[in-house]
Short mmCIF file of C-alpha atoms in Angstrom, two decimals:
data_model
loop_
_atom_site.label_atom_id
_atom_site.label_comp_id
_atom_site.label_asym_id
_atom_site.label_seq_id
_atom_site.Cartn_x
_atom_site.Cartn_y
_atom_site.Cartn_z
CA UNK C 67 -0.55 -2.18 -25.38
CA UNK C 68 -1.14 0.81 -27.44
CA UNK C 69 -1.44 3.67 -25.39
CA UNK C 70 -3.72 6.48 -26.19
CA UNK C 71 -4.43 9.87 -24.61
CA UNK C 72 -8.24 9.06 -24.25
CA UNK C 73 -7.55 6.36 -21.36
CA UNK C 74 -5.81 7.17 -18.24
CA UNK C 75 -2.62 5.34 -17.48
CA UNK C 76 -2.66 3.74 -13.95
CA UNK C 77 0.34 2.11 -12.53
CA UNK C 78 -0.24 -0.84 -10.20
CA UNK C 79 2.44 -2.84 -7.81
CA UNK C 80 1.68 -4.65 -4.72
CA UNK C 81 3.98 -6.62 -2.08
CA UNK C 82 2.09 -10.13 -2.79
CA UNK C 83 3.72 -10.83 -5.97
CA UNK C 84 2.80 -10.16 -9.63
CA UNK C 85 0.58 -13.47 -9.48
CA UNK C 86 -1.51 -12.09 -6.50
CA UNK C 87 -5.60 -12.82 -6.90
CA UNK C 88 -5.72 -9.42 -5.22
CA UNK C 89 -3.88 -7.92 -7.97
CA UNK C 90 -5.55 -9.33 -10.68
CA UNK C 91 -8.74 -8.29 -9.11
CA UNK C 92 -7.41 -4.57 -9.31
CA UNK C 93 -6.46 -4.80 -12.65
CA UNK C 94 -10.00 -6.50 -13.72
CA UNK C 95 -11.64 -3.93 -12.04
CA UNK C 96 -9.90 -1.26 -14.00
CA UNK C 97 -9.36 -2.08 -17.00
CA UNK C 98 -12.70 -1.09 -18.77
CA UNK C 99 -11.72 2.75 -18.56
CA UNK C 100 -7.70 2.52 -18.33
CA UNK C 101 -4.78 1.35 -19.35
CA UNK C 102 -3.50 -0.59 -16.65
CA UNK C 103 0.78 -1.13 -16.38
CA UNK C 104 1.78 -4.01 -13.84
CA UNK C 105 5.08 -3.77 -12.40
CA UNK C 106 5.04 -6.12 -8.95
CA UNK C 107 7.86 -7.96 -7.41
CA UNK C 108 8.31 -11.53 -8.45
CA UNK C 109 7.32 -12.81 -5.25
CA UNK C 110 6.00 -11.63 -1.79
CA UNK C 111 7.53 -8.57 -0.30
CA UNK C 112 5.09 -8.29 2.64
CA UNK C 113 6.50 -5.82 5.38
CA UNK C 114 9.15 -4.34 3.22
CA UNK C 115 7.73 -0.77 3.68
CA UNK C 116 9.58 1.71 1.58
CA UNK C 117 12.64 -0.34 1.34
CA UNK C 118 14.66 -0.22 -2.07
CA UNK C 119 17.99 -2.06 -3.37
CA UNK C 120 20.85 0.27 -2.82
CA UNK C 121 23.15 -2.74 -3.20
CA UNK C 122 21.80 -6.01 -5.51
CA UNK C 123 20.98 -4.95 -8.98
CA UNK C 124 17.67 -5.68 -10.51
CA UNK C 125 16.10 -7.75 -12.96
CA UNK C 126 12.92 -6.82 -15.09
CA UNK C 127 10.95 -9.39 -16.85
CA UNK C 128 8.00 -9.48 -19.06
CA UNK C 129 5.30 -11.63 -18.00
CA UNK C 130 2.44 -13.11 -20.08
CA UNK C 131 0.25 -14.79 -17.89
CA UNK C 132 -2.21 -12.06 -17.14
CA UNK C 133 -2.87 -11.45 -20.86
CA UNK C 134 -6.64 -12.83 -20.86
CA UNK C 135 -7.33 -9.52 -19.16
CA UNK C 136 -7.11 -8.09 -22.48
CA UNK C 137 -5.09 -5.40 -24.64
CA UNK C 138 -5.19 -2.77 -22.06
CA UNK C 139 -3.05 -4.22 -19.32
CA UNK C 140 0.43 -5.03 -19.17
CA UNK C 141 2.85 -7.21 -16.84
CA UNK C 142 5.89 -6.91 -15.65
CA UNK C 143 7.74 -8.48 -12.83
CA UNK C 144 10.92 -6.91 -10.44
CA UNK C 145 13.00 -8.80 -8.83
CA UNK C 146 13.24 -6.01 -6.03
CA UNK C 147 11.11 -4.72 -3.54
CA UNK C 148 7.35 -2.97 -4.27
CA UNK C 149 9.45 0.54 -4.22
CA UNK C 150 12.12 -1.02 -6.71
CA UNK C 151 8.93 -1.70 -8.79
CA UNK C 152 7.79 1.59 -8.89
CA UNK C 153 11.19 3.16 -9.65
CA UNK C 154 11.79 0.67 -12.27
CA UNK C 155 8.42 1.53 -13.97
CA UNK C 156 8.71 5.07 -14.02
CA UNK C 157 12.28 4.77 -15.10
CA UNK C 158 12.26 2.24 -17.83
CA UNK C 159 8.34 1.71 -18.76
CA UNK C 160 6.53 5.26 -18.81
CA UNK C 161 9.48 6.92 -20.64
CA UNK C 162 6.67 8.38 -23.21
CA UNK C 163 3.88 9.20 -20.43
CA UNK C 164 3.76 9.56 -17.06
CA UNK C 165 1.26 7.41 -15.21
CA UNK C 166 -1.93 9.33 -14.17
CA UNK C 167 -2.35 7.49 -10.78
CA UNK C 168 -0.40 4.80 -8.99
CA UNK C 169 -1.79 2.02 -7.16
CA UNK C 170 -0.64 -0.54 -4.44
CA UNK C 171 -2.62 -3.87 -4.25
CA UNK C 172 -5.38 -4.99 -3.56
CA UNK C 173 -3.14 -6.31 -0.42
CA UNK C 174 -4.08 -9.51 0.84
CA UNK C 175 -4.44 -8.51 4.43
CA UNK C 176 -4.91 -5.34 6.71
CA UNK C 177 -2.66 -2.17 6.28
CA UNK C 178 -4.86 0.13 8.84
CA UNK C 179 -3.57 1.53 11.95
CA UNK C 180 0.52 1.08 12.70
CA UNK C 181 0.36 -1.19 9.61
CA UNK C 182 0.53 1.71 7.71
CA UNK C 183 4.23 1.94 8.43
CA UNK C 184 5.31 -1.57 8.10
CA UNK C 185 3.21 -2.02 4.38
CA UNK C 186 5.28 -2.60 1.54
CA UNK C 187 1.61 -1.55 -0.40
CA UNK C 188 1.64 1.60 1.23
CA UNK C 189 5.47 2.05 0.34
CA UNK C 190 3.97 2.43 -3.17
CA UNK C 191 1.73 4.65 -2.36
CA UNK C 192 4.11 6.71 -0.71
CA UNK C 193 6.94 6.36 -3.62
CA UNK C 194 4.14 7.62 -5.99
CA UNK C 195 3.30 10.93 -3.93
CA UNK C 196 6.99 11.51 -3.51
CA UNK C 197 6.81 11.54 -7.13
CA UNK C 198 4.01 14.04 -7.50
CA UNK C 199 1.95 11.37 -9.29
CA UNK C 200 -1.69 10.90 -6.94
CA UNK C 201 -1.32 7.52 -5.27
CA UNK C 202 -3.56 4.90 -3.38
CA UNK C 203 -2.84 1.76 -1.59
CA UNK C 204 -5.86 -0.86 -1.50
CA UNK C 205 -5.93 -3.32 0.93
CA UNK C 206 -8.60 -6.25 2.37
CA UNK C 207 -8.66 -7.51 5.88
CA UNK C 208 -9.14 -11.14 4.30
CA UNK C 209 -5.78 -12.51 4.71
CA UNK C 210 -7.02 -15.83 2.27
CA UNK C 211 -5.53 -15.28 -1.05
CA UNK C 212 -8.87 -16.95 -2.49
CA UNK C 213 -11.06 -14.96 -1.15
CA UNK C 214 -13.63 -12.97 -3.08
CA UNK C 215 -12.84 -9.66 -3.65
CA UNK C 216 -15.38 -8.78 -6.18
CA UNK C 217 -17.54 -6.93 -4.07
CA UNK C 218 -14.96 -4.22 -3.88
CA UNK C 219 -15.22 -3.06 -7.33
CA UNK C 220 -17.56 -0.39 -7.55
CA UNK C 221 -15.78 1.17 -4.16
CA UNK C 222 -12.65 0.86 -5.79
CA UNK C 223 -13.67 2.30 -9.06
CA UNK C 224 -15.40 5.16 -7.30
CA UNK C 225 -12.72 6.20 -5.08
CA UNK C 226 -9.88 5.90 -8.70
CA UNK C 227 -12.34 7.84 -10.41
CA UNK C 228 -12.88 10.60 -8.43
CA UNK C 229 -8.67 10.71 -7.70
CA UNK C 230 -8.60 11.03 -11.25
CA UNK C 231 -10.74 13.81 -11.51
CA UNK C 232 -9.81 15.86 -8.72
CA UNK C 233 -6.64 14.53 -7.77
CA UNK C 234 -5.26 14.93 -4.39
CA UNK C 235 -3.38 17.76 -2.20
CA UNK C 236 0.20 17.68 -2.21
CA UNK C 237 2.48 15.47 -0.15
CA UNK C 238 -1.13 13.25 0.76
CA UNK C 239 -1.95 9.69 -0.45
CA UNK C 240 -4.84 7.45 0.66
CA UNK C 241 -4.80 4.28 2.43
CA UNK C 242 -8.00 2.13 1.87
CA UNK C 243 -8.79 -0.89 3.76
CA UNK C 244 -11.78 -3.38 3.42
CA UNK C 245 -13.00 -5.32 5.96
CA UNK C 246 -13.55 -9.15 5.86
CA UNK C 247 -16.87 -9.10 4.58
CA UNK C 248 -18.83 -9.51 1.26
CA UNK C 249 -21.33 -6.30 2.04
CA UNK C 250 -19.82 -3.11 3.25
CA UNK C 251 -21.98 -0.52 5.55
CA UNK C 252 -20.20 2.54 3.32
CA UNK C 253 -17.08 4.26 3.58
CA UNK C 254 -15.45 6.23 6.57
CA UNK C 255 -12.62 9.00 6.44
CA UNK C 256 -10.77 7.88 9.44
CA UNK C 257 -7.57 8.89 11.37
CA UNK C 258 -5.29 6.10 11.88
CA UNK C 259 -5.97 4.21 15.21
CA UNK C 260 -2.80 4.19 17.85
CA UNK C 261 -1.90 0.56 18.14
CA UNK C 262 0.97 -2.00 19.16
CA UNK C 263 2.89 -5.25 17.62
CA UNK C 264 3.61 -7.35 21.25
CA UNK C 265 5.64 -10.34 21.87
CA UNK C 266 7.09 -9.94 18.34
CA UNK C 267 9.89 -12.66 18.37
CA UNK C 268 9.69 -16.08 18.70
CA UNK C 269 13.00 -18.37 19.80
CA UNK C 270 13.27 -21.59 18.79
CA UNK C 271 16.09 -24.20 19.01
CA UNK C 272 17.75 -25.82 16.01
CA UNK C 273 18.82 -29.50 16.36
CA UNK C 274 21.76 -28.59 15.08
CA UNK C 275 22.41 -27.27 18.24
CA UNK C 276 21.93 -22.91 17.81
CA UNK C 277 19.06 -21.00 18.72
CA UNK C 278 16.75 -19.07 15.89
CA UNK C 279 14.18 -16.58 15.62
CA UNK C 280 10.85 -16.02 14.03
CA UNK C 281 9.11 -12.78 13.66
CA UNK C 282 5.92 -12.88 14.43
CA UNK C 283 3.87 -10.77 16.69
CA UNK C 284 0.09 -10.43 17.73
CA UNK C 285 -1.44 -6.83 17.21
CA UNK C 286 -2.85 -4.82 20.01
CA UNK C 287 -5.59 -1.74 19.34
CA UNK C 288 -4.52 0.85 22.07
CA UNK C 289 -7.86 2.78 21.44
CA UNK C 290 -10.40 0.21 21.04
CA UNK C 291 -13.90 1.39 20.16
CA UNK C 292 -12.79 4.65 19.13
CA UNK C 293 -15.24 6.31 17.34
CA UNK C 294 -13.05 7.90 14.04
CA UNK C 295 -10.58 5.80 13.87
CA UNK C 296 -9.73 3.49 11.21
CA UNK C 297 -10.17 0.45 13.12
CA UNK C 298 -13.50 0.87 14.67
CA UNK C 299 -14.75 1.50 11.16
CA UNK C 300 -13.44 -1.87 9.67
CA UNK C 301 -14.71 -3.76 13.24
CA UNK C 302 -18.22 -1.44 12.32
CA UNK C 303 -18.29 -2.92 8.86
CA UNK C 304 -17.42 0.46 6.95
CA UNK C 305 -14.76 0.41 4.16
CA UNK C 306 -12.09 2.93 5.90
CA UNK C 307 -9.72 5.69 4.17
CA UNK C 308 -7.05 7.30 5.81
CA UNK C 309 -5.45 10.25 4.17
CA UNK C 310 -1.63 10.19 5.13
CA UNK C 311 0.67 12.81 4.77
CA UNK C 312 4.28 12.54 3.76
CA UNK C 313 5.47 15.46 5.47
CA UNK C 314 6.49 13.97 8.60
CA UNK C 315 7.14 17.20 10.70
CA UNK C 316 5.33 17.68 13.89
CA UNK C 317 4.67 21.15 13.38
CA UNK C 318 2.44 21.30 16.89
CA UNK C 319 6.24 20.63 18.59
CA UNK C 320 8.16 23.18 16.62
CA UNK C 321 7.37 26.50 18.50
CA UNK C 322 7.71 24.55 21.81
CA UNK C 323 10.95 22.56 20.77
CA UNK C 324 12.61 26.13 19.85
CA UNK C 325 12.30 27.47 23.09
CA UNK C 326 13.25 24.67 24.78
CA UNK C 327 16.28 24.59 22.84
CA UNK C 328 16.79 28.39 23.62
CA UNK C 329 16.04 27.79 27.31
CA UNK C 330 19.05 25.11 27.23
CA UNK C 331 21.62 26.98 25.27
CA UNK C 332 21.26 30.02 27.48
CA UNK C 333 21.77 27.74 30.80
CA UNK C 334 24.85 26.33 28.95
CA UNK C 335 26.60 29.67 28.71
#
C-alpha cells in the first residue's frame, strides 16, 4: 500500500476475524477517502474484551483475500486477541506513520449496555484511546453475518469524517451501535443502559462420565424503556452513540470515601 499524506491512515480490527463480512463492509466504506490498514484476528475472538497475550507468542500474516477492495486497503491477520492486533499493528506495521484513527468492527452483534465491557470490538477502541489515538467501535444488532450492512455507510462516513476533523477528548472513545433494521430514525447520543446477564452457565453431562459447562446466558435490561439510554435508542430505531471514558475513577465518591476512611482510622486508634 502506497501511503501518502493526502489521505488519512485508518487502522481497523475486529473480534469476528479478518474474513468477517462486517469488517469488509467497513473497509469498503472508508477506502474512497482513506488508507485502510486491517490487522484482525485469524479467527473469532468475541468476548475477549481488553485481553492480550502475555504468555503465548504471536504470528502475523499478510492476507490477499481482500485485495479486490483496491490499492488503499492492506490486510493482515494476527493469531492473538483484538488488543494484540492493535499492539502489533502499531509496533510492526505503522513504523513510518501513526494511524489517524483506530476502528473496531463492524461487529456482528449488539455491543450496547454492559456488553461494552465484554466486547473485543470495544477493546480495540479502548486500546487505541490508551495510545492517544481517536478510536471508535462500530457494531450492528444484526447477528447474521449475511445481513446487508450497506445502509450503515452514510452514518459511518459522517462519524468517521467528523472525528478525523475534530478529534475526541482525551480518554474518550465512541461506542456506536446500529439497530437491526435497514432504515434508521437518526442518531442519539446516549448513556450506557444498566443491564445484567442471567443464567450464564449451562451444565451438561458427557457420555464419558464427567460434567462440562457452556457459558451462555440471557440479557436482561434492568431499566427498560428509560429514555436516553443506548438500549432505548436502539429499540426506537436510532443509531446509539455512547461516549466511553477510559478514566474509571468514581470522582463523586472520592471525598466521601476519604471522610469514611479518616473516621475509621480515628476509631481504630
